[in-house]
Amino acid sequence: MNLAVSVDQKQLLDILLNVGIVRPVFIWGAPGIGKSAIVEQFAADMGLPCVSLLGSQLAPEDIIGVPQIANGRSVFCPPKMIAQEEPYCLFLDELNACSQEVQKAFYSLILERRIGEYHLPKGSIVIGAGNRAQDNAITRPMSSALLNRMFHVELRADSRIWLEWAAGHGIHPYVYDYICFRPDQLWSQPSKTEEPFSSPRSWHMLSDAIISYGDSISEQELAVLANGCLTAAHAAQFVAYVRQVRQAYSITKIINGTQNWPDEPEERDVLYFLAQSFRAQLLKELPHNRSKLTSATQTLTLRAKELLVELAGISLEIAQMAITPEDGETLPAWFIVEVTRDLPALTKKKMG
């Protein structure tokens, strides 16, 4: 499923509060971005208990129940978890991981809110969710009949909203501050191979692990934890960030000239992280159109060229990385042209 429009967590909650109460909703999204948590929050906001069924673990009889003889006739008795007397929110997680037989068992439950002779209590809500095929998760094609019975919405990870949530939920300062610096690393596309990848869930998991170890956690222990939760590149940069925090390096101080780039060989990973942060700062501050430069961004442009010369003197590879396109994000073309034009003269001036 690839919808033309995706929504953030707040928009999804609004959709559930308006559409979910009148029609079944199916939430598409990558693993670990908070689909289940939003459904649980929605149910709580509605004052309803939330009953979750995991589609990948269901058989048809788990939905329609088993037959019993009553007055000489067979009657299907739906499971106790579904056949409740009071209104509730039925959450069908990993619905698109069900077998075709299980999907068929859901038809009447999703569209008509009934199983055989049992009807969901008035006021009950049905919500489904599932991962996308491109995320290498367990998925099966959903039949057109099932697709057409639900309203579809695709959830995307939003760093700003996650940080708002994290501020009030005890996320470790290392994790919170790092995502403030690198919001682009909140989520990464799952790998084609079996290895960890970054997601809101994995950052939360890393936070819990760091808190469990305590403030005395060593750099080696931190590296083990980060690599057990995150994309390998993100893990390396996170560990470098913590090291530069502990050593009191700051990209802000480097830009304003009160601190130099770290130049010791053992600090190379810290240098790499600071260069990444420097690039992120330029992406954030420099306008795509040179005519929109302000006095502040003109000053930043001049300082950025000086810093690139200094960085190249320590590591040409890291300096090149700082201006190389990454994840589809490219520094303004005018800035790249000026860097290419001015750096030889700036280098010569510095050496002179």
mmCIF file of C-alpha atoms in Angstrom:
data_model
loop_
_atom_site.group_PDB
_atom_site.id
_atom_site.type_symbol
_atom_site.label_atom_id
_atom_site.label_comp_id
_atom_site.label_asym_id
_atom_site.label_seq_id
_atom_site.Cartn_x
_atom_site.Cartn_y
_atom_site.Cartn_z
ATOM 1 C CA MET A 1 0.000 0.000 0.000
ATOM 2 C CA ASN A 2 1.370 3.370 -1.027
ATOM 3 C CA LEU A 3 -0.993 6.225 -0.270
ATOM 4 C CA ALA A 4 -0.399 9.596 -1.911
ATOM 5 C CA VAL A 5 -0.721 11.393 1.431
ATOM 6 C CA SER A 6 0.646 10.379 4.830
ATOM 7 C CA VAL A 7 -0.119 11.812 8.267
ATOM 8 C CA ASP A 8 1.724 12.412 11.512
ATOM 9 C CA GLN A 9 0.691 11.097 14.924
ATOM 10 C CA LYS A 10 -1.522 14.071 15.817
ATOM 11 C CA GLN A 11 -3.296 14.005 12.448
ATOM 12 C CA LEU A 12 -3.894 10.262 12.809
ATOM 13 C CA LEU A 13 -5.417 10.710 16.242
ATOM 14 C CA ASP A 14 -7.736 13.363 14.807
ATOM 15 C CA ILE A 15 -8.768 10.995 11.999
ATOM 16 C CA LEU A 16 -9.522 8.247 14.491
ATOM 17 C CA LEU A 17 -11.603 10.612 16.633
ATOM 18 C CA ASN A 18 -13.698 11.589 13.602
ATOM 19 C CA VAL A 19 -13.644 8.701 11.127
ATOM 20 C CA GLY A 20 -12.908 5.814 13.476
ATOM 21 C CA ILE A 21 -16.183 6.204 15.362
ATOM 22 C CA VAL A 22 -18.245 5.719 12.196
ATOM 23 C CA ARG A 23 -16.089 3.501 9.952
ATOM 24 C CA PRO A 24 -13.335 0.908 10.423
ATOM 25 C CA VAL A 25 -9.883 2.448 9.890
ATOM 26 C CA PHE A 26 -6.733 0.672 8.710
ATOM 27 C CA ILE A 27 -3.403 2.251 9.674
ATOM 28 C CA TRP A 28 -0.433 1.547 7.412
ATOM 29 C CA GLY A 29 3.104 2.298 8.524
ATOM 30 C CA ALA A 30 6.623 1.043 9.096
ATOM 31 C CA PRO A 31 7.423 -1.091 12.155
ATOM 32 C CA GLY A 32 8.162 0.775 15.354
ATOM 33 C CA ILE A 33 6.655 4.182 14.564
ATOM 34 C CA GLY A 34 3.871 4.030 17.148
ATOM 35 C CA LYS A 35 0.750 2.630 15.466
ATOM 36 C CA SER A 36 -0.258 0.517 18.466
ATOM 37 C CA ALA A 37 0.448 3.290 20.974
ATOM 38 C CA ILE A 38 -1.783 5.732 19.094
ATOM 39 C CA VAL A 39 -4.656 3.234 18.981
ATOM 40 C CA GLU A 40 -4.319 2.646 22.722
ATOM 41 C CA GLN A 41 -4.296 6.409 23.332
ATOM 42 C CA PHE A 42 -7.359 6.819 21.111
ATOM 43 C CA ALA A 43 -9.258 4.106 23.012
ATOM 44 C CA ALA A 44 -8.331 5.756 26.314
ATOM 45 C CA ASP A 45 -9.517 9.139 25.013
ATOM 46 C CA MET A 46 -12.825 7.521 24.056
ATOM 47 C CA GLY A 47 -13.136 5.879 27.469
ATOM 48 C CA LEU A 48 -13.128 2.400 25.930
ATOM 49 C CA PRO A 49 -11.119 -0.691 26.834
ATOM 50 C CA CYS A 50 -8.789 -1.767 24.004
ATOM 51 C CA VAL A 51 -8.770 -5.433 22.974
ATOM 52 C CA SER A 52 -5.840 -6.309 20.698
ATOM 53 C CA LEU A 53 -5.653 -9.302 18.374
ATOM 54 C CA LEU A 54 -2.400 -10.098 16.559
ATOM 55 C CA GLY A 55 -3.284 -11.103 13.010
ATOM 56 C CA SER A 56 -0.129 -13.109 12.356
ATOM 57 C CA GLN A 57 -1.026 -15.459 15.219
ATOM 58 C CA LEU A 58 -4.722 -16.027 14.446
ATOM 59 C CA ALA A 59 -6.592 -18.957 12.966
ATOM 60 C CA PRO A 60 -10.164 -18.628 11.562
ATOM 61 C CA GLU A 61 -11.665 -20.269 14.662
ATOM 62 C CA ASP A 62 -10.050 -17.569 16.801
ATOM 63 C CA ILE A 63 -12.472 -15.161 15.126
ATOM 64 C CA ILE A 64 -15.664 -17.050 14.322
ATOM 65 C CA GLY A 65 -15.360 -19.378 17.328
ATOM 66 C CA VAL A 66 -16.160 -23.079 17.531
ATOM 67 C CA PRO A 67 -19.536 -24.780 16.968
ATOM 68 C CA GLN A 68 -21.648 -26.133 19.808
ATOM 69 C CA ILE A 69 -24.969 -28.001 19.792
ATOM 70 C CA ALA A 70 -27.888 -26.036 21.224
ATOM 71 C CA ASN A 71 -31.448 -27.346 20.956
ATOM 72 C CA GLY A 72 -30.445 -29.768 18.243
ATOM 73 C CA ARG A 73 -28.707 -27.123 16.133
ATOM 74 C CA SER A 74 -25.067 -26.076 15.753
ATOM 75 C CA VAL A 75 -24.242 -22.591 16.986
ATOM 76 C CA PHE A 76 -20.909 -20.863 16.654
ATOM 77 C CA CYS A 77 -19.660 -19.423 19.938
ATOM 78 C CA PRO A 78 -17.300 -16.488 19.345
ATOM 79 C CA PRO A 79 -14.253 -16.139 21.604
ATOM 80 C CA LYS A 80 -14.750 -14.440 24.969
ATOM 81 C CA MET A 81 -12.168 -11.776 24.072
ATOM 82 C CA ILE A 82 -14.347 -10.604 21.162
ATOM 83 C CA ALA A 83 -17.835 -11.392 22.494
ATOM 84 C CA GLN A 84 -17.966 -8.707 25.171
ATOM 85 C CA GLU A 85 -21.078 -7.116 26.628
ATOM 86 C CA GLU A 86 -19.863 -3.508 26.868
ATOM 87 C CA PRO A 87 -18.590 -1.258 24.050
ATOM 88 C CA TYR A 88 -14.857 -1.546 23.375
ATOM 89 C CA CYS A 89 -12.166 -0.775 20.792
ATOM 90 C CA LEU A 90 -11.154 -3.872 18.829
ATOM 91 C CA PHE A 91 -7.621 -3.430 17.500
ATOM 92 C CA LEU A 92 -6.647 -5.880 14.750
ATOM 93 C CA ASP A 93 -2.871 -5.498 14.683
ATOM 94 C CA GLU A 94 -0.877 -6.970 11.793
ATOM 95 C CA LEU A 95 -4.162 -7.537 9.987
ATOM 96 C CA ASN A 96 -2.412 -7.794 6.638
ATOM 97 C CA ALA A 97 -0.226 -10.606 8.028
ATOM 98 C CA CYS A 98 -3.273 -12.885 8.327
ATOM 99 C CA SER A 99 -3.840 -15.823 6.041
ATOM 100 C CA GLN A 100 -6.567 -15.463 3.432
ATOM 101 C CA GLU A 101 -8.855 -17.685 5.532
ATOM 102 C CA VAL A 102 -8.469 -15.415 8.552
ATOM 103 C CA GLN A 103 -9.008 -12.335 6.389
ATOM 104 C CA LYS A 104 -12.313 -13.841 5.212
ATOM 105 C CA ALA A 105 -13.311 -14.469 8.818
ATOM 106 C CA PHE A 106 -12.931 -10.735 9.438
ATOM 107 C CA TYR A 107 -15.266 -9.627 6.617
ATOM 108 C CA SER A 108 -18.509 -9.440 8.575
ATOM 109 C CA LEU A 109 -16.774 -8.317 11.770
ATOM 110 C CA ILE A 110 -15.184 -5.324 10.042
ATOM 111 C CA LEU A 111 -18.083 -4.252 7.829
ATOM 112 C CA GLU A 112 -21.152 -5.286 9.845
ATOM 113 C CA ARG A 113 -19.552 -5.517 13.304
ATOM 114 C CA ARG A 114 -20.880 -8.993 13.892
ATOM 115 C CA ILE A 115 -19.715 -12.601 14.045
ATOM 116 C CA GLY A 116 -22.496 -15.016 13.259
ATOM 117 C CA GLU A 117 -25.326 -14.084 15.606
ATOM 118 C CA TYR A 118 -23.122 -11.978 17.891
ATOM 119 C CA HIS A 119 -23.053 -8.217 17.281
ATOM 120 C CA LEU A 120 -20.469 -5.901 18.768
ATOM 121 C CA PRO A 121 -22.048 -3.675 21.444
ATOM 122 C CA LYS A 122 -23.262 -0.340 20.120
ATOM 123 C CA GLY A 123 -20.465 2.201 20.359
ATOM 124 C CA SER A 124 -17.706 -0.336 19.707
ATOM 125 C CA ILE A 125 -14.925 0.640 17.305
ATOM 126 C CA VAL A 126 -12.853 -1.512 14.948
ATOM 127 C CA ILE A 127 -9.332 -0.440 13.928
ATOM 128 C CA GLY A 128 -6.770 -2.405 11.920
ATOM 129 C CA ALA A 129 -3.073 -1.807 11.386
ATOM 130 C CA GLY A 130 -0.244 -3.351 9.452
ATOM 131 C CA ASN A 131 3.265 -2.906 8.126
ATOM 132 C CA ARG A 132 4.095 -2.194 4.506
ATOM 133 C CA ALA A 133 5.604 -4.776 2.179
ATOM 134 C CA GLN A 134 8.614 -2.522 1.490
ATOM 135 C CA ASP A 135 9.556 -2.666 5.186
ATOM 136 C CA ASN A 136 10.507 -6.372 4.989
ATOM 137 C CA ALA A 137 7.858 -7.221 7.565
ATOM 138 C CA ILE A 138 5.567 -10.249 7.467
ATOM 139 C CA THR A 139 2.768 -9.232 5.116
ATOM 140 C CA ARG A 140 0.291 -10.901 2.801
ATOM 141 C CA PRO A 141 -1.766 -9.328 0.033
ATOM 142 C CA MET A 142 -5.076 -8.049 1.347
ATOM 143 C CA SER A 143 -8.059 -9.061 -0.698
ATOM 144 C CA SER A 144 -9.902 -6.278 -2.479
ATOM 145 C CA ALA A 145 -13.035 -7.190 -0.506
ATOM 146 C CA LEU A 146 -11.232 -6.570 2.783
ATOM 147 C CA LEU A 147 -9.449 -3.444 1.531
ATOM 148 C CA ASN A 148 -12.733 -1.933 0.434
ATOM 149 C CA ARG A 149 -14.284 -2.452 3.852
ATOM 150 C CA MET A 150 -11.922 -0.006 5.578
ATOM 151 C CA PHE A 151 -10.753 3.614 5.490
ATOM 152 C CA HIS A 152 -6.992 3.683 4.859
ATOM 153 C CA VAL A 153 -4.397 6.061 6.260
ATOM 154 C CA GLU A 154 -0.583 5.939 6.254
ATOM 155 C CA LEU A 155 1.356 7.037 9.338
ATOM 156 C CA ARG A 156 4.805 8.598 9.112
ATOM 157 C CA ALA A 157 7.304 9.225 11.903
ATOM 158 C CA ASP A 158 7.479 12.894 12.935
ATOM 159 C CA SER A 159 10.468 13.943 15.031
ATOM 160 C CA ARG A 160 8.866 17.144 16.341
ATOM 161 C CA ILE A 161 5.860 15.289 17.740
ATOM 162 C CA TRP A 162 8.040 12.473 19.076
ATOM 163 C CA LEU A 163 10.213 14.981 20.913
ATOM 164 C CA GLU A 164 7.116 16.594 22.424
ATOM 165 C CA TRP A 165 6.089 13.167 23.673
ATOM 166 C CA ALA A 166 9.609 12.260 24.814
ATOM 167 C CA ALA A 167 9.922 15.409 26.923
ATOM 168 C CA GLY A 168 7.184 14.144 29.227
ATOM 169 C CA HIS A 169 7.948 10.433 29.237
ATOM 170 C CA GLY A 170 11.365 10.118 30.824
ATOM 171 C CA ILE A 171 13.452 9.632 27.683
ATOM 172 C CA HIS A 172 17.155 9.765 28.598
ATOM 173 C CA PRO A 173 18.767 13.175 27.919
ATOM 174 C CA TYR A 174 21.401 11.600 25.632
ATOM 175 C CA VAL A 175 18.651 10.225 23.373
ATOM 176 C CA TYR A 176 16.420 13.307 23.580
ATOM 177 C CA ASP A 177 19.216 15.766 22.851
ATOM 178 C CA TYR A 178 20.622 13.619 20.048
ATOM 179 C CA ILE A 179 17.298 13.503 18.207
ATOM 180 C CA CYS A 180 17.068 17.284 18.676
ATOM 181 C CA PHE A 181 20.409 17.496 16.811
ATOM 182 C CA ARG A 182 19.610 14.784 14.258
ATOM 183 C CA PRO A 183 15.815 14.532 13.839
ATOM 184 C CA ASP A 184 16.431 12.858 10.480
ATOM 185 C CA GLN A 185 17.690 9.778 12.342
ATOM 186 C CA LEU A 186 14.496 9.114 14.297
ATOM 187 C CA TRP A 187 13.551 6.527 11.677
ATOM 188 C CA SER A 188 15.403 4.681 8.942
ATOM 189 C CA GLN A 189 14.213 2.275 6.278
ATOM 190 C CA PRO A 190 14.522 -1.322 7.563
ATOM 191 C CA SER A 191 17.502 -3.140 6.126
ATOM 192 C CA LYS A 192 17.168 -5.940 3.593
ATOM 193 C CA THR A 193 19.251 -8.061 5.957
ATOM 194 C CA GLU A 194 18.582 -9.108 9.541
ATOM 195 C CA GLU A 195 19.984 -6.202 11.537
ATOM 196 C CA PRO A 196 18.591 -3.499 13.854
ATOM 197 C CA PHE A 197 17.200 -0.301 12.387
ATOM 198 C CA SER A 198 16.305 3.053 13.913
ATOM 199 C CA SER A 199 12.695 3.823 14.792
ATOM 200 C CA PRO A 200 10.866 5.688 17.562
ATOM 201 C CA ARG A 201 10.457 2.332 19.296
ATOM 202 C CA SER A 202 14.167 1.474 19.083
ATOM 203 C CA TRP A 203 15.231 4.907 20.390
ATOM 204 C CA HIS A 204 12.829 4.418 23.308
ATOM 205 C CA MET A 205 14.339 0.981 23.883
ATOM 206 C CA LEU A 206 17.859 2.459 23.870
ATOM 207 C CA SER A 207 16.765 5.107 26.379
ATOM 208 C CA ASP A 208 15.395 2.459 28.742
ATOM 209 C CA ALA A 209 18.622 0.460 28.480
ATOM 210 C CA ILE A 210 20.824 3.489 29.222
ATOM 211 C CA ILE A 211 18.675 4.424 32.211
ATOM 212 C CA SER A 212 18.943 0.854 33.480
ATOM 213 C CA TYR A 213 22.767 0.968 33.311
ATOM 214 C CA GLY A 214 22.891 4.331 35.075
ATOM 215 C CA ASP A 215 25.159 7.367 34.744
ATOM 216 C CA SER A 216 28.310 5.284 35.112
ATOM 217 C CA ILE A 217 27.729 3.510 31.787
ATOM 218 C CA SER A 218 31.002 3.133 29.895
ATOM 219 C CA GLU A 219 31.542 4.052 26.281
ATOM 220 C CA GLN A 220 31.978 0.384 25.395
ATOM 221 C CA GLU A 221 28.684 -0.515 27.081
ATOM 222 C CA LEU A 222 26.984 2.388 25.329
ATOM 223 C CA ALA A 223 28.272 1.162 21.962
ATOM 224 C CA VAL A 224 26.882 -2.321 22.631
ATOM 225 C CA LEU A 225 23.467 -0.885 23.523
ATOM 226 C CA ALA A 226 23.330 1.492 20.559
ATOM 227 C CA ASN A 227 24.325 -1.175 18.055
ATOM 228 C CA GLY A 228 21.716 -3.504 19.540
ATOM 229 C CA CYS A 229 18.921 -1.017 18.845
ATOM 230 C CA LEU A 230 19.841 1.256 15.955
ATOM 231 C CA THR A 231 21.029 1.356 12.365
ATOM 232 C CA ALA A 232 24.801 0.831 12.478
ATOM 233 C CA ALA A 233 25.652 4.317 11.165
ATOM 234 C CA HIS A 234 23.248 5.958 13.611
ATOM 235 C CA ALA A 235 24.690 3.922 16.487
ATOM 236 C CA ALA A 236 28.243 5.057 15.684
ATOM 237 C CA GLN A 237 27.196 8.692 15.476
ATOM 238 C CA PHE A 238 25.181 8.472 18.683
ATOM 239 C CA VAL A 239 28.161 7.090 20.594
ATOM 240 C CA ALA A 240 30.350 9.839 19.111
ATOM 241 C CA TYR A 241 27.771 12.399 20.212
ATOM 242 C CA VAL A 242 27.826 11.141 23.786
ATOM 243 C CA ARG A 243 31.611 11.238 23.754
ATOM 244 C CA GLN A 244 31.654 14.842 22.566
ATOM 245 C CA VAL A 245 29.065 15.741 25.203
ATOM 246 C CA ARG A 246 31.258 14.179 27.874
ATOM 247 C CA GLN A 247 34.277 16.006 26.462
ATOM 248 C CA ALA A 248 32.284 19.261 26.213
ATOM 249 C CA TYR A 249 32.629 19.703 22.443
ATOM 250 C CA SER A 250 29.930 21.840 20.840
ATOM 251 C CA ILE A 251 29.258 22.643 17.183
ATOM 252 C CA THR A 252 27.868 26.000 18.331
ATOM 253 C CA LYS A 253 31.194 26.848 19.998
ATOM 254 C CA ILE A 254 33.101 25.722 16.915
ATOM 255 C CA ILE A 255 30.994 27.917 14.645
ATOM 256 C CA ASN A 256 31.338 30.984 16.863
ATOM 257 C CA GLY A 257 35.087 30.452 17.119
ATOM 258 C CA THR A 258 35.442 29.688 20.828
ATOM 259 C CA GLN A 259 36.406 26.067 20.174
ATOM 260 C CA ASN A 260 38.381 24.238 17.466
ATOM 261 C CA TRP A 261 37.683 21.023 15.618
ATOM 262 C CA PRO A 262 39.032 18.026 17.590
ATOM 263 C CA ASP A 263 42.200 16.918 15.777
ATOM 264 C CA GLU A 264 43.468 13.931 17.741
ATOM 265 C CA PRO A 265 43.318 10.532 15.973
ATOM 266 C CA GLU A 266 41.372 8.983 18.873
ATOM 267 C CA GLU A 267 38.751 11.732 18.481
ATOM 268 C CA ARG A 268 38.031 10.970 14.820
ATOM 269 C CA ASP A 269 34.516 9.644 15.485
ATOM 270 C CA VAL A 270 33.727 12.811 17.473
ATOM 271 C CA LEU A 271 35.040 14.886 14.559
ATOM 272 C CA TYR A 272 32.794 12.930 12.193
ATOM 273 C CA PHE A 273 29.741 13.571 14.357
ATOM 274 C CA LEU A 274 30.530 17.273 14.690
ATOM 275 C CA ALA A 275 30.948 17.525 10.914
ATOM 276 C CA GLN A 276 27.548 15.869 10.495
ATOM 277 C CA SER A 277 26.060 18.363 12.957
ATOM 278 C CA PHE A 278 27.771 21.200 11.069
ATOM 279 C CA ARG A 279 26.203 20.006 7.823
ATOM 280 C CA ALA A 280 22.784 19.741 9.487
ATOM 281 C CA GLN A 281 23.166 23.314 10.767
ATOM 282 C CA LEU A 282 23.942 24.578 7.262
ATOM 283 C CA LEU A 283 20.957 22.692 5.834
ATOM 284 C CA LYS A 284 18.758 24.327 8.431
ATOM 285 C CA GLU A 285 20.081 27.881 8.200
ATOM 286 C CA LEU A 286 21.160 28.528 4.598
ATOM 287 C CA PRO A 287 18.378 29.499 2.137
ATOM 288 C CA HIS A 288 18.098 27.677 -1.175
ATOM 289 C CA ASN A 289 18.059 31.034 -2.955
ATOM 290 C CA ARG A 290 21.151 33.181 -2.402
ATOM 291 C CA SER A 291 19.135 36.378 -2.788
ATOM 292 C CA LYS A 292 17.394 35.546 0.518
ATOM 293 C CA LEU A 293 20.604 35.687 2.547
ATOM 294 C CA THR A 294 20.409 37.852 5.653
ATOM 295 C CA SER A 295 23.352 39.466 7.395
ATOM 296 C CA ALA A 296 23.390 36.562 9.863
ATOM 297 C CA THR A 297 23.415 33.882 7.170
ATOM 298 C CA GLN A 298 26.045 35.804 5.173
ATOM 299 C CA THR A 299 28.265 35.694 8.246
ATOM 300 C CA LEU A 300 27.524 31.976 8.634
ATOM 301 C CA THR A 301 28.429 31.396 4.966
ATOM 302 C CA LEU A 302 31.838 33.017 5.370
ATOM 303 C CA ARG A 303 32.483 31.162 8.622
ATOM 304 C CA ALA A 304 31.386 27.868 7.057
ATOM 305 C CA LYS A 305 34.008 28.215 4.311
ATOM 306 C CA GLU A 306 36.714 28.862 6.900
ATOM 307 C CA LEU A 307 35.620 25.853 8.926
ATOM 308 C CA LEU A 308 35.644 23.614 5.846
ATOM 309 C CA VAL A 309 39.243 24.650 5.172
ATOM 310 C CA GLU A 310 40.181 23.828 8.781
ATOM 311 C CA LEU A 311 38.284 20.547 8.612
ATOM 312 C CA ALA A 312 40.004 19.554 5.357
ATOM 313 C CA GLY A 313 43.346 20.170 7.050
ATOM 314 C CA ILE A 314 42.459 17.521 9.622
ATOM 315 C CA SER A 315 40.556 15.078 7.391
ATOM 316 C CA LEU A 316 39.819 15.731 3.727
ATOM 317 C CA GLU A 317 37.426 12.766 3.704
ATOM 318 C CA ILE A 318 35.283 14.160 6.540
ATOM 319 C CA ALA A 319 35.340 17.644 4.974
ATOM 320 C CA GLN A 320 34.034 16.190 1.702
ATOM 321 C CA MET A 321 31.367 14.291 3.627
ATOM 322 C CA ALA A 322 30.169 17.553 5.186
ATOM 323 C CA ILE A 323 29.124 18.923 1.787
ATOM 324 C CA THR A 324 28.072 15.651 0.126
ATOM 325 C CA PRO A 325 24.340 14.968 -0.428
ATOM 326 C CA GLU A 326 22.880 12.562 2.148
ATOM 327 C CA ASP A 327 19.424 10.905 2.245
ATOM 328 C CA GLY A 328 18.246 13.160 -0.584
ATOM 329 C CA GLU A 329 19.209 16.362 1.263
ATOM 330 C CA THR A 330 21.578 18.655 -0.605
ATOM 331 C CA LEU A 331 23.173 21.893 0.521
ATOM 332 C CA PRO A 332 22.110 24.929 -1.558
ATOM 333 C CA ALA A 333 23.661 24.831 -5.035
ATOM 334 C CA TRP A 334 24.970 28.390 -4.750
ATOM 335 C CA PHE A 335 26.870 27.464 -1.571
ATOM 336 C CA ILE A 336 28.476 24.410 -3.199
ATOM 337 C CA VAL A 337 29.550 26.568 -6.175
ATOM 338 C CA GLU A 338 31.087 29.173 -3.869
ATOM 339 C CA VAL A 339 32.858 26.532 -1.790
ATOM 340 C CA THR A 340 34.340 24.977 -4.918
ATOM 341 C CA ARG A 341 35.422 28.413 -6.144
ATOM 342 C CA ASP A 342 36.733 29.938 -2.909
ATOM 343 C CA LEU A 343 38.309 27.047 -0.995
ATOM 344 C CA PRO A 344 41.638 26.970 -2.921
ATOM 345 C CA ALA A 345 42.205 30.672 -2.223
ATOM 346 C CA LEU A 346 41.139 30.303 1.418
ATOM 347 C CA THR A 347 43.457 27.319 1.841
ATOM 348 C CA LYS A 348 46.368 29.209 0.337
ATOM 349 C CA LYS A 349 45.641 32.207 2.570
ATOM 350 C CA LYS A 350 45.543 29.998 5.667
ATOM 351 C CA MET A 351 48.802 28.300 4.743
ATOM 352 C CA GLY A 352 50.408 31.660 4.036
#
